[in-house]
C-alpha cells in the first residue's frame, strides 16, 4: 500500500549478517546431546578429534551407567583408539567387579517406567550383557 513511498527512498538495506557462531567443541556437543543418536554422533566426533581430553571423556562415558547407547559407542571407539588407558577401562567394564558394584542401583526395578521389578531387572541384565560384549569386542581389536 505504501510501496510508492518506499520507492522514493531507494532499495532496502540488506539485513545485517549474524555474528559468526562460536565453534562448539566435540566435548561440549556430547555433553549437550540429548537423544542416544546425538550422543553417539557426538562421541564419534570427539574420538575423531582425538587427544587426551577425548580419551578421558570416552573412559568416563563407558563407566557411566546412564546411557547404554553411549557406553556401547564408547567401547567401540576406545577399541579403535587403543592405548593403555583405553585397555584398562575396557577390561574394568568387561569384568564382574564393575557390574557387581552397581548391581543394587541398576536392578531395583523399572524406575517408574510402568515396568514391574522383574522386567526392570531383565532389561538391566540385558543392558549389562550388551555393554560387556561391546567391551570384549573392543578388547579383541586391541590384541596385538
PDB file of C-alpha atoms in Angstrom:
ATOM      1  CA  UNK A   1       0.000   0.000   0.000  1.00  0.00           C
ATOM      2  CA  UNK A   2       2.830   2.391   0.723  1.00  0.00           C
ATOM      3  CA  UNK A   3       5.083   0.925  -1.924  1.00  0.00           C
ATOM      4  CA  UNK A   4       5.316   4.280  -3.726  1.00  0.00           C
ATOM      5  CA  UNK A   5       6.733   5.796  -0.521  1.00  0.00           C
ATOM      6  CA  UNK A   6       9.405   3.106  -0.274  1.00  0.00           C
ATOM      7  CA  UNK A   7      10.363   3.738  -3.900  1.00  0.00           C
ATOM      8  CA  UNK A   8      11.252   7.333  -3.020  1.00  0.00           C
ATOM      9  CA  UNK A   9      13.978   6.231  -0.609  1.00  0.00           C
ATOM     10  CA  UNK A  10      15.594   3.520  -2.727  1.00  0.00           C
ATOM     11  CA  UNK A  11      16.085  -0.185  -2.084  1.00  0.00           C
ATOM     12  CA  UNK A  12      16.087  -1.512   1.419  1.00  0.00           C
ATOM     13  CA  UNK A  13      19.394  -2.200   3.057  1.00  0.00           C
ATOM     14  CA  UNK A  14      20.190  -5.895   3.346  1.00  0.00           C
ATOM     15  CA  UNK A  15      19.706  -7.297   6.821  1.00  0.00           C
ATOM     16  CA  UNK A  16      22.882  -7.374   8.884  1.00  0.00           C
ATOM     17  CA  UNK A  17      24.698 -10.664   8.895  1.00  0.00           C
ATOM     18  CA  UNK A  18      24.545 -12.544  12.166  1.00  0.00           C
ATOM     19  CA  UNK A  19      27.790 -12.731  14.088  1.00  0.00           C
ATOM     20  CA  UNK A  20      29.797 -15.858  13.390  1.00  0.00           C
ATOM     21  CA  UNK A  21      28.740 -18.705  15.605  1.00  0.00           C
ATOM     22  CA  UNK A  22      31.153 -19.742  18.305  1.00  0.00           C
ATOM     23  CA  UNK A  23      32.574 -23.113  17.342  1.00  0.00           C
ATOM     24  CA  UNK A  24      31.287 -25.859  19.593  1.00  0.00           C
ATOM     25  CA  UNK A  25      33.865 -28.377  20.681  1.00  0.00           C
ATOM     26  CA  UNK A  26      33.028 -32.068  20.278  1.00  0.00           C
ATOM     27  CA  UNK A  27      33.142 -32.405  24.059  1.00  0.00           C
ATOM     28  CA  UNK A  28      30.518 -29.665  24.502  1.00  0.00           C
ATOM     29  CA  UNK A  29      28.429 -31.195  21.754  1.00  0.00           C
ATOM     30  CA  UNK A  30      28.441 -34.565  23.529  1.00  0.00           C
ATOM     31  CA  UNK A  31      27.598 -33.087  26.909  1.00  0.00           C
ATOM     32  CA  UNK A  32      24.640 -31.183  25.451  1.00  0.00           C
ATOM     33  CA  UNK A  33      23.333 -34.080  23.330  1.00  0.00           C
ATOM     34  CA  UNK A  34      20.018 -35.431  24.494  1.00  0.00           C
ATOM     35  CA  UNK A  35      18.934 -38.322  22.328  1.00  0.00           C
ATOM     36  CA  UNK A  36      21.016 -41.508  22.039  1.00  0.00           C
ATOM     37  CA  UNK A  37      21.698 -40.970  18.324  1.00  0.00           C
ATOM     38  CA  UNK A  38      23.007 -37.469  19.037  1.00  0.00           C
ATOM     39  CA  UNK A  39      25.196 -38.832  21.826  1.00  0.00           C
ATOM     40  CA  UNK A  40      26.722 -41.476  19.570  1.00  0.00           C
ATOM     41  CA  UNK A  41      27.354 -38.970  16.761  1.00  0.00           C
ATOM     42  CA  UNK A  42      28.951 -36.553  19.214  1.00  0.00           C
ATOM     43  CA  UNK A  43      31.138 -39.317  20.675  1.00  0.00           C
ATOM     44  CA  UNK A  44      32.329 -40.234  17.191  1.00  0.00           C
ATOM     45  CA  UNK A  45      33.235 -36.591  16.518  1.00  0.00           C
ATOM     46  CA  UNK A  46      35.015 -36.455  19.870  1.00  0.00           C
ATOM     47  CA  UNK A  47      37.039 -39.581  19.090  1.00  0.00           C
ATOM     48  CA  UNK A  48      37.875 -38.216  15.650  1.00  0.00           C
ATOM     49  CA  UNK A  49      39.212 -35.027  17.265  1.00  0.00           C
ATOM     50  CA  UNK A  50      41.442 -37.209  19.432  1.00  0.00           C
ATOM     51  CA  UNK A  51      43.690 -36.083  22.235  1.00  0.00           C
ATOM     52  CA  UNK A  52      43.829 -36.848  25.944  1.00  0.00           C
ATOM     53  CA  UNK A  53      40.588 -34.932  26.605  1.00  0.00           C
ATOM     54  CA  UNK A  54      38.710 -37.182  24.168  1.00  0.00           C
ATOM     55  CA  UNK A  55      40.200 -40.335  25.630  1.00  0.00           C
ATOM     56  CA  UNK A  56      39.368 -39.231  29.160  1.00  0.00           C
ATOM     57  CA  UNK A  57      35.770 -38.454  28.216  1.00  0.00           C
ATOM     58  CA  UNK A  58      35.347 -41.825  26.479  1.00  0.00           C
ATOM     59  CA  UNK A  59      36.658 -43.571  29.590  1.00  0.00           C
ATOM     60  CA  UNK A  60      34.216 -41.561  31.727  1.00  0.00           C
ATOM     61  CA  UNK A  61      31.300 -42.384  29.406  1.00  0.00           C
ATOM     62  CA  UNK A  62      31.963 -46.115  29.359  1.00  0.00           C
ATOM     63  CA  UNK A  63      31.852 -46.176  33.168  1.00  0.00           C
ATOM     64  CA  UNK A  64      28.656 -44.077  33.304  1.00  0.00           C
ATOM     65  CA  UNK A  65      25.543 -46.226  33.551  1.00  0.00           C
ATOM     66  CA  UNK A  66      23.035 -43.647  32.319  1.00  0.00           C
ATOM     67  CA  UNK A  67      23.129 -44.426  28.572  1.00  0.00           C
ATOM     68  CA  UNK A  68      23.695 -47.891  27.168  1.00  0.00           C
ATOM     69  CA  UNK A  69      23.993 -46.482  23.637  1.00  0.00           C
ATOM     70  CA  UNK A  70      26.777 -44.143  24.695  1.00  0.00           C
ATOM     71  CA  UNK A  71      28.525 -46.962  26.585  1.00  0.00           C
ATOM     72  CA  UNK A  72      28.479 -49.260  23.557  1.00  0.00           C
ATOM     73  CA  UNK A  73      29.714 -46.490  21.257  1.00  0.00           C
ATOM     74  CA  UNK A  74      32.445 -45.552  23.742  1.00  0.00           C
ATOM     75  CA  UNK A  75      33.589 -49.183  23.918  1.00  0.00           C
ATOM     76  CA  UNK A  76      33.810 -49.376  20.131  1.00  0.00           C
ATOM     77  CA  UNK A  77      35.668 -46.064  19.887  1.00  0.00           C
ATOM     78  CA  UNK A  78      38.094 -46.973  22.683  1.00  0.00           C
ATOM     79  CA  UNK A  79      38.851 -50.160  20.768  1.00  0.00           C
ATOM     80  CA  UNK A  80      39.661 -48.066  17.712  1.00  0.00           C
ATOM     81  CA  UNK A  81      41.771 -45.505  19.613  1.00  0.00           C
ATOM     82  CA  UNK A  82      43.723 -48.042  21.650  1.00  0.00           C
ATOM     83  CA  UNK A  83      46.296 -47.293  24.305  1.00  0.00           C
ATOM     84  CA  UNK A  84      46.885 -48.477  27.863  1.00  0.00           C
ATOM     85  CA  UNK A  85      44.201 -46.230  29.394  1.00  0.00           C
ATOM     86  CA  UNK A  86      41.610 -47.499  26.909  1.00  0.00           C
ATOM     87  CA  UNK A  87      42.584 -51.112  27.551  1.00  0.00           C
ATOM     88  CA  UNK A  88      42.348 -50.662  31.320  1.00  0.00           C
ATOM     89  CA  UNK A  89      38.876 -49.081  31.079  1.00  0.00           C
ATOM     90  CA  UNK A  90      37.606 -51.780  28.725  1.00  0.00           C
ATOM     91  CA  UNK A  91      38.944 -54.574  30.934  1.00  0.00           C
ATOM     92  CA  UNK A  92      37.350 -52.996  34.003  1.00  0.00           C
ATOM     93  CA  UNK A  93      33.901 -52.654  32.404  1.00  0.00           C
ATOM     94  CA  UNK A  94      34.093 -56.113  30.833  1.00  0.00           C
ATOM     95  CA  UNK A  95      34.837 -57.665  34.239  1.00  0.00           C
ATOM     96  CA  UNK A  96      32.461 -58.724  37.000  1.00  0.00           C
ATOM     97  CA  UNK A  97      33.656 -56.293  39.681  1.00  0.00           C
ATOM     98  CA  UNK A  98      32.433 -53.202  37.830  1.00  0.00           C
ATOM     99  CA  UNK A  99      28.919 -54.558  37.460  1.00  0.00           C
ATOM    100  CA  UNK A 100      28.786 -56.029  40.958  1.00  0.00           C
ATOM    101  CA  UNK A 101      29.367 -52.552  42.454  1.00  0.00           C
ATOM    102  CA  UNK A 102      26.361 -51.045  40.666  1.00  0.00           C
ATOM    103  CA  UNK A 103      24.045 -54.045  40.750  1.00  0.00           C
ATOM    104  CA  UNK A 104      21.889 -52.708  43.594  1.00  0.00           C
ATOM    105  CA  UNK A 105      21.200 -49.434  41.774  1.00  0.00           C
ATOM    106  CA  UNK A 106      20.530 -50.979  38.393  1.00  0.00           C
ATOM    107  CA  UNK A 107      18.394 -53.919  39.424  1.00  0.00           C
ATOM    108  CA  UNK A 108      15.909 -52.166  41.661  1.00  0.00           C
ATOM    109  CA  UNK A 109      13.137 -52.145  39.095  1.00  0.00           C
ATOM    110  CA  UNK A 110      11.722 -50.303  36.141  1.00  0.00           C
ATOM    111  CA  UNK A 111      12.461 -46.887  37.544  1.00  0.00           C
ATOM    112  CA  UNK A 112       8.888 -45.655  37.266  1.00  0.00           C
ATOM    113  CA  UNK A 113       8.527 -46.552  33.606  1.00  0.00           C
ATOM    114  CA  UNK A 114       5.482 -48.755  34.122  1.00  0.00           C
ATOM    115  CA  UNK A 115       7.531 -51.936  34.406  1.00  0.00           C
ATOM    116  CA  UNK A 116       7.449 -54.479  37.129  1.00  0.00           C
ATOM    117  CA  UNK A 117      10.578 -55.059  39.165  1.00  0.00           C
ATOM    118  CA  UNK A 118      11.209 -58.348  37.325  1.00  0.00           C
ATOM    119  CA  UNK A 119      11.003 -56.646  33.933  1.00  0.00           C
ATOM    120  CA  UNK A 120      13.311 -53.876  35.123  1.00  0.00           C
ATOM    121  CA  UNK A 121      15.856 -56.432  36.296  1.00  0.00           C
ATOM    122  CA  UNK A 122      15.623 -58.289  32.994  1.00  0.00           C
ATOM    123  CA  UNK A 123      16.270 -55.112  30.994  1.00  0.00           C
ATOM    124  CA  UNK A 124      19.172 -54.125  33.255  1.00  0.00           C
ATOM    125  CA  UNK A 125      20.740 -57.570  32.817  1.00  0.00           C
ATOM    126  CA  UNK A 126      20.329 -57.342  29.032  1.00  0.00           C
ATOM    127  CA  UNK A 127      21.975 -53.918  29.020  1.00  0.00           C
ATOM    128  CA  UNK A 128      24.849 -55.297  31.092  1.00  0.00           C
ATOM    129  CA  UNK A 129      25.357 -58.175  28.652  1.00  0.00           C
ATOM    130  CA  UNK A 130      25.382 -55.861  25.629  1.00  0.00           C
ATOM    131  CA  UNK A 131      27.889 -53.436  27.142  1.00  0.00           C
ATOM    132  CA  UNK A 132      30.148 -56.248  28.336  1.00  0.00           C
ATOM    133  CA  UNK A 133      30.065 -57.837  24.873  1.00  0.00           C
ATOM    134  CA  UNK A 134      30.928 -54.489  23.264  1.00  0.00           C
ATOM    135  CA  UNK A 135      33.908 -54.219  25.630  1.00  0.00           C
ATOM    136  CA  UNK A 136      35.047 -57.748  24.798  1.00  0.00           C
ATOM    137  CA  UNK A 137      34.790 -56.991  21.071  1.00  0.00           C
ATOM    138  CA  UNK A 138      36.835 -53.818  21.542  1.00  0.00           C
ATOM    139  CA  UNK A 139      39.462 -55.737  23.527  1.00  0.00           C
ATOM    140  CA  UNK A 140      39.706 -58.223  20.659  1.00  0.00           C
ATOM    141  CA  UNK A 141      40.543 -55.309  18.339  1.00  0.00           C
ATOM    142  CA  UNK A 142      43.266 -54.183  20.735  1.00  0.00           C
ATOM    143  CA  UNK A 143      45.032 -57.534  20.900  1.00  0.00           C
ATOM    144  CA  UNK A 144      48.319 -57.405  19.004  1.00  0.00           C
TER     145      UNK A 144
END
